[in-house]
Amino acid sequence: MLFPPLRSGWTQRGERASVEISGGNAKRVVLGTISLTGHRLLQPHPKQRSLDFCEFLHFVREHYRSQKLLMLIDGDSSHTAKASQQTADDLGIMFERLPVRCPELNPIESLWGDGKDVICANHQYPDIDVQTNEFIEYLLSLTNNEAKRKAGLLSDNHWLFS
């Protein structure tokens, strides 16, 4: 979202902190994957609808060609929609559904959190597309090993490897 989350700040005791914002808000959705090797695919969309998710599934399939694909998904309606399920079946992409309200189980959520902390927090961008591009560029600039570390995939205790 264009409104920046305020993660930290300071002011003199007894004074109010000033946080400048544009007064307008906008939203973009970045659909993304991280593989066990740390490779990332990211694609921005204005909304998160099943049509957008189906487009993302085609994007993923193009990059991974004939490899077997298993994607972790949460309960978002764009993931569970019949069109999304049918597209995944047609493309040979299998889904593993994560339990409800357990974002900590999804490695991409930790990566999103890092990107939001570094790029989005405490800074008002002139427009949502600039912010979205900065977010994507930051996440893609990480080495595969850095991305795996930030996503928790280097941990011996990660549930995927148990």
PDB file of C-alpha atoms in Angstrom:
ATOM      1  CA  MET A   1       0.000   0.000   0.000  1.00  0.00           C
ATOM      2  CA  LEU A   2       1.166   3.530  -0.672  1.00  0.00           C
ATOM      3  CA  PHE A   3       0.658   4.579   2.956  1.00  0.00           C
ATOM      4  CA  PRO A   4       3.923   3.624   4.641  1.00  0.00           C
ATOM      5  CA  PRO A   5       3.813   1.410   7.699  1.00  0.00           C
ATOM      6  CA  LEU A   6       5.663   3.233  10.468  1.00  0.00           C
ATOM      7  CA  ARG A   7       8.133   0.674  11.808  1.00  0.00           C
ATOM      8  CA  SER A   8      10.324   3.019  13.768  1.00  0.00           C
ATOM      9  CA  GLY A   9      10.878   6.666  14.429  1.00  0.00           C
ATOM     10  CA  TRP A  10      11.971   9.044  17.089  1.00  0.00           C
ATOM     11  CA  THR A  11      11.206  12.447  18.409  1.00  0.00           C
ATOM     12  CA  GLN A  12      12.129  14.389  21.487  1.00  0.00           C
ATOM     13  CA  ARG A  13      10.252  13.353  24.585  1.00  0.00           C
ATOM     14  CA  GLY A  14       6.973  15.205  24.883  1.00  0.00           C
ATOM     15  CA  GLU A  15       6.821  16.106  21.177  1.00  0.00           C
ATOM     16  CA  ARG A  16       4.708  14.461  18.509  1.00  0.00           C
ATOM     17  CA  ALA A  17       6.444  12.740  15.637  1.00  0.00           C
ATOM     18  CA  SER A  18       5.636  14.112  12.205  1.00  0.00           C
ATOM     19  CA  VAL A  19       4.965  11.530   9.521  1.00  0.00           C
ATOM     20  CA  GLU A  20       4.342  13.041   6.100  1.00  0.00           C
ATOM     21  CA  ILE A  21       2.014  11.164   3.800  1.00  0.00           C
ATOM     22  CA  SER A  22       0.490  12.081   0.466  1.00  0.00           C
ATOM     23  CA  GLY A  23      -3.112  11.870   1.598  1.00  0.00           C
ATOM     24  CA  GLY A  24      -3.894   9.365  -1.129  1.00  0.00           C
ATOM     25  CA  ASN A  25      -3.608   5.627  -0.934  1.00  0.00           C
ATOM     26  CA  ALA A  26      -3.205   2.966  -3.562  1.00  0.00           C
ATOM     27  CA  LYS A  27      -2.580  -0.738  -3.562  1.00  0.00           C
ATOM     28  CA  ARG A  28      -0.665  -3.222  -5.678  1.00  0.00           C
ATOM     29  CA  VAL A  29      -0.366  -6.952  -5.276  1.00  0.00           C
ATOM     30  CA  VAL A  30       2.911  -8.712  -5.972  1.00  0.00           C
ATOM     31  CA  LEU A  31       2.448 -12.397  -6.642  1.00  0.00           C
ATOM     32  CA  GLY A  32       5.597 -14.385  -6.061  1.00  0.00           C
ATOM     33  CA  THR A  33       7.349 -17.673  -5.562  1.00  0.00           C
ATOM     34  CA  ILE A  34      10.650 -18.752  -4.091  1.00  0.00           C
ATOM     35  CA  SER A  35      12.081 -22.131  -4.983  1.00  0.00           C
ATOM     36  CA  LEU A  36      14.134 -24.316  -2.669  1.00  0.00           C
ATOM     37  CA  THR A  37      17.220 -23.041  -4.546  1.00  0.00           C
ATOM     38  CA  GLY A  38      16.257 -19.428  -3.719  1.00  0.00           C
ATOM     39  CA  HIS A  39      15.188 -18.484  -7.239  1.00  0.00           C
ATOM     40  CA  ARG A  40      12.372 -15.929  -7.163  1.00  0.00           C
ATOM     41  CA  LEU A  41       9.629 -15.036  -9.616  1.00  0.00           C
ATOM     42  CA  LEU A  42       7.639 -11.878  -8.921  1.00  0.00           C
ATOM     43  CA  GLN A  43       4.812 -10.296 -10.864  1.00  0.00           C
ATOM     44  CA  PRO A  44       2.851  -7.132  -9.931  1.00  0.00           C
ATOM     45  CA  HIS A  45      -0.912  -6.853 -10.398  1.00  0.00           C
ATOM     46  CA  PRO A  46      -3.453  -4.118  -9.606  1.00  0.00           C
ATOM     47  CA  LYS A  47      -5.612  -6.629  -7.714  1.00  0.00           C
ATOM     48  CA  GLN A  48      -5.498 -10.208  -6.525  1.00  0.00           C
ATOM     49  CA  ARG A  49      -8.196 -11.975  -8.469  1.00  0.00           C
ATOM     50  CA  SER A  50      -8.258 -15.496  -9.830  1.00  0.00           C
ATOM     51  CA  LEU A  51      -7.574 -14.099 -13.314  1.00  0.00           C
ATOM     52  CA  ASP A  52      -4.374 -12.468 -12.019  1.00  0.00           C
ATOM     53  CA  PHE A  53      -3.341 -15.650 -10.245  1.00  0.00           C
ATOM     54  CA  CYS A  54      -3.981 -17.706 -13.403  1.00  0.00           C
ATOM     55  CA  GLU A  55      -1.753 -15.303 -15.341  1.00  0.00           C
ATOM     56  CA  PHE A  56       0.916 -15.765 -12.661  1.00  0.00           C
ATOM     57  CA  LEU A  57       0.632 -19.567 -12.946  1.00  0.00           C
ATOM     58  CA  HIS A  58       1.342 -19.293 -16.681  1.00  0.00           C
ATOM     59  CA  PHE A  59       4.330 -17.032 -15.853  1.00  0.00           C
ATOM     60  CA  VAL A  60       5.675 -19.632 -13.416  1.00  0.00           C
ATOM     61  CA  ARG A  61       5.178 -22.491 -15.872  1.00  0.00           C
ATOM     62  CA  GLU A  62       7.033 -20.542 -18.611  1.00  0.00           C
ATOM     63  CA  HIS A  63      10.047 -20.159 -16.328  1.00  0.00           C
ATOM     64  CA  TYR A  64      10.133 -23.706 -15.025  1.00  0.00           C
ATOM     65  CA  ARG A  65       9.166 -25.358 -18.333  1.00  0.00           C
ATOM     66  CA  SER A  66       8.727 -29.112 -17.876  1.00  0.00           C
ATOM     67  CA  GLN A  67       9.861 -29.354 -14.241  1.00  0.00           C
ATOM     68  CA  LYS A  68       7.502 -30.816 -11.669  1.00  0.00           C
ATOM     69  CA  LEU A  69       6.000 -27.968  -9.685  1.00  0.00           C
ATOM     70  CA  LEU A  70       4.453 -27.952  -6.242  1.00  0.00           C
ATOM     71  CA  MET A  71       3.308 -24.580  -4.928  1.00  0.00           C
ATOM     72  CA  LEU A  72       2.404 -23.762  -1.356  1.00  0.00           C
ATOM     73  CA  ILE A  73      -0.761 -21.687  -1.298  1.00  0.00           C
ATOM     74  CA  ASP A  74      -2.830 -20.112   1.436  1.00  0.00           C
ATOM     75  CA  GLY A  75      -6.600 -19.858   1.523  1.00  0.00           C
ATOM     76  CA  ASP A  76      -6.843 -16.656  -0.521  1.00  0.00           C
ATOM     77  CA  SER A  77      -9.871 -16.835  -2.795  1.00  0.00           C
ATOM     78  CA  SER A  78      -7.698 -16.188  -5.863  1.00  0.00           C
ATOM     79  CA  HIS A  79      -5.790 -19.382  -5.053  1.00  0.00           C
ATOM     80  CA  THR A  80      -8.816 -21.538  -4.326  1.00  0.00           C
ATOM     81  CA  ALA A  81     -11.046 -20.326  -7.176  1.00  0.00           C
ATOM     82  CA  LYS A  82     -12.165 -22.991  -9.656  1.00  0.00           C
ATOM     83  CA  ALA A  83     -10.432 -21.142 -12.514  1.00  0.00           C
ATOM     84  CA  SER A  84      -7.135 -21.139 -10.597  1.00  0.00           C
ATOM     85  CA  GLN A  85      -7.457 -24.813  -9.717  1.00  0.00           C
ATOM     86  CA  GLN A  86      -8.282 -25.689 -13.337  1.00  0.00           C
ATOM     87  CA  THR A  87      -5.374 -23.624 -14.685  1.00  0.00           C
ATOM     88  CA  ALA A  88      -2.975 -25.312 -12.267  1.00  0.00           C
ATOM     89  CA  ASP A  89      -4.264 -28.733 -13.356  1.00  0.00           C
ATOM     90  CA  ASP A  90      -3.909 -27.794 -17.035  1.00  0.00           C
ATOM     91  CA  LEU A  91      -0.339 -26.594 -16.467  1.00  0.00           C
ATOM     92  CA  GLY A  92       0.649 -29.572 -14.324  1.00  0.00           C
ATOM     93  CA  ILE A  93       1.183 -27.473 -11.192  1.00  0.00           C
ATOM     94  CA  MET A  94       0.288 -29.162  -7.916  1.00  0.00           C
ATOM     95  CA  PHE A  95      -0.869 -27.158  -4.908  1.00  0.00           C
ATOM     96  CA  GLU A  96      -0.214 -27.847  -1.248  1.00  0.00           C
ATOM     97  CA  ARG A  97      -2.617 -25.824   0.851  1.00  0.00           C
ATOM     98  CA  LEU A  98      -1.273 -24.321   4.048  1.00  0.00           C
ATOM     99  CA  PRO A  99      -3.363 -24.264   7.218  1.00  0.00           C
ATOM    100  CA  VAL A 100      -5.556 -21.215   7.765  1.00  0.00           C
ATOM    101  CA  ARG A 101      -3.918 -18.268   9.557  1.00  0.00           C
ATOM    102  CA  CYS A 102      -0.400 -19.737   9.506  1.00  0.00           C
ATOM    103  CA  PRO A 103       1.659 -17.292   7.418  1.00  0.00           C
ATOM    104  CA  GLU A 104       4.786 -18.324   9.315  1.00  0.00           C
ATOM    105  CA  LEU A 105       4.677 -21.641   7.436  1.00  0.00           C
ATOM    106  CA  ASN A 106       4.959 -19.913   4.057  1.00  0.00           C
ATOM    107  CA  PRO A 107       8.583 -18.975   3.242  1.00  0.00           C
ATOM    108  CA  ILE A 108       7.545 -16.225   0.826  1.00  0.00           C
ATOM    109  CA  GLU A 109       5.781 -14.373   3.672  1.00  0.00           C
ATOM    110  CA  SER A 110       9.103 -13.910   5.508  1.00  0.00           C
ATOM    111  CA  LEU A 111      10.658 -12.600   2.317  1.00  0.00           C
ATOM    112  CA  TRP A 112       7.720 -10.183   1.861  1.00  0.00           C
ATOM    113  CA  GLY A 113       8.204  -8.979   5.426  1.00  0.00           C
ATOM    114  CA  ASP A 114      11.858  -8.190   4.795  1.00  0.00           C
ATOM    115  CA  GLY A 115      11.015  -6.321   1.593  1.00  0.00           C
ATOM    116  CA  LYS A 116       8.322  -4.313   3.351  1.00  0.00           C
ATOM    117  CA  ASP A 117      10.707  -3.442   6.203  1.00  0.00           C
ATOM    118  CA  VAL A 118      13.518  -2.349   3.873  1.00  0.00           C
ATOM    119  CA  ILE A 119      11.555  -0.698   1.057  1.00  0.00           C
ATOM    120  CA  CYS A 120       8.074   0.225   2.217  1.00  0.00           C
ATOM    121  CA  ALA A 121       8.379   1.206   5.882  1.00  0.00           C
ATOM    122  CA  ASN A 122       8.921   4.791   6.990  1.00  0.00           C
ATOM    123  CA  HIS A 123       8.969   6.204   3.464  1.00  0.00           C
ATOM    124  CA  GLN A 124       6.236   7.742   1.329  1.00  0.00           C
ATOM    125  CA  TYR A 125       6.770   7.091  -2.379  1.00  0.00           C
ATOM    126  CA  PRO A 126       5.473   9.509  -5.013  1.00  0.00           C
ATOM    127  CA  ASP A 127       3.360   6.773  -6.538  1.00  0.00           C
ATOM    128  CA  ILE A 128       2.466   3.139  -6.022  1.00  0.00           C
ATOM    129  CA  ASP A 129       4.171   1.922  -9.196  1.00  0.00           C
ATOM    130  CA  VAL A 130       7.517   3.408  -8.115  1.00  0.00           C
ATOM    131  CA  GLN A 131       7.162   1.703  -4.737  1.00  0.00           C
ATOM    132  CA  THR A 132       6.163  -1.614  -6.330  1.00  0.00           C
ATOM    133  CA  ASN A 133       9.148  -1.522  -8.686  1.00  0.00           C
ATOM    134  CA  GLU A 134      11.528  -0.714  -5.808  1.00  0.00           C
ATOM    135  CA  PHE A 135      10.074  -3.613  -3.800  1.00  0.00           C
ATOM    136  CA  ILE A 136      10.503  -6.068  -6.682  1.00  0.00           C
ATOM    137  CA  GLU A 137      13.991  -4.803  -7.557  1.00  0.00           C
ATOM    138  CA  TYR A 138      15.088  -5.174  -3.942  1.00  0.00           C
ATOM    139  CA  LEU A 139      13.820  -8.757  -3.659  1.00  0.00           C
ATOM    140  CA  LEU A 140      15.369  -9.730  -6.992  1.00  0.00           C
ATOM    141  CA  SER A 141      18.686  -8.085  -6.070  1.00  0.00           C
ATOM    142  CA  LEU A 142      19.194 -10.535  -3.201  1.00  0.00           C
ATOM    143  CA  THR A 143      21.436 -13.484  -3.921  1.00  0.00           C
ATOM    144  CA  ASN A 144      19.677 -16.845  -3.847  1.00  0.00           C
ATOM    145  CA  ASN A 145      21.383 -17.610  -0.531  1.00  0.00           C
ATOM    146  CA  GLU A 146      20.283 -14.275   0.995  1.00  0.00           C
ATOM    147  CA  ALA A 147      16.720 -14.868  -0.176  1.00  0.00           C
ATOM    148  CA  LYS A 148      16.723 -18.390   1.294  1.00  0.00           C
ATOM    149  CA  ARG A 149      18.066 -17.043   4.608  1.00  0.00           C
ATOM    150  CA  LYS A 150      15.437 -14.290   4.786  1.00  0.00           C
ATOM    151  CA  ALA A 151      12.713 -16.815   3.883  1.00  0.00           C
ATOM    152  CA  GLY A 152      13.927 -19.206   6.604  1.00  0.00           C
ATOM    153  CA  LEU A 153      14.855 -21.907   4.104  1.00  0.00           C
ATOM    154  CA  LEU A 154      18.407 -22.287   5.451  1.00  0.00           C
ATOM    155  CA  SER A 155      17.150 -23.438   8.829  1.00  0.00           C
ATOM    156  CA  ASP A 156      17.639 -27.124   9.607  1.00  0.00           C
ATOM    157  CA  ASN A 157      14.399 -26.880  11.581  1.00  0.00           C
ATOM    158  CA  HIS A 158      12.205 -25.590   8.735  1.00  0.00           C
ATOM    159  CA  TRP A 159       9.031 -27.649   8.554  1.00  0.00           C
ATOM    160  CA  LEU A 160       9.543 -28.318   4.820  1.00  0.00           C
ATOM    161  CA  PHE A 161      12.637 -30.382   5.584  1.00  0.00           C
ATOM    162  CA  SER A 162      11.293 -32.340   8.562  1.00  0.00           C
TER     163      SER A 162
END
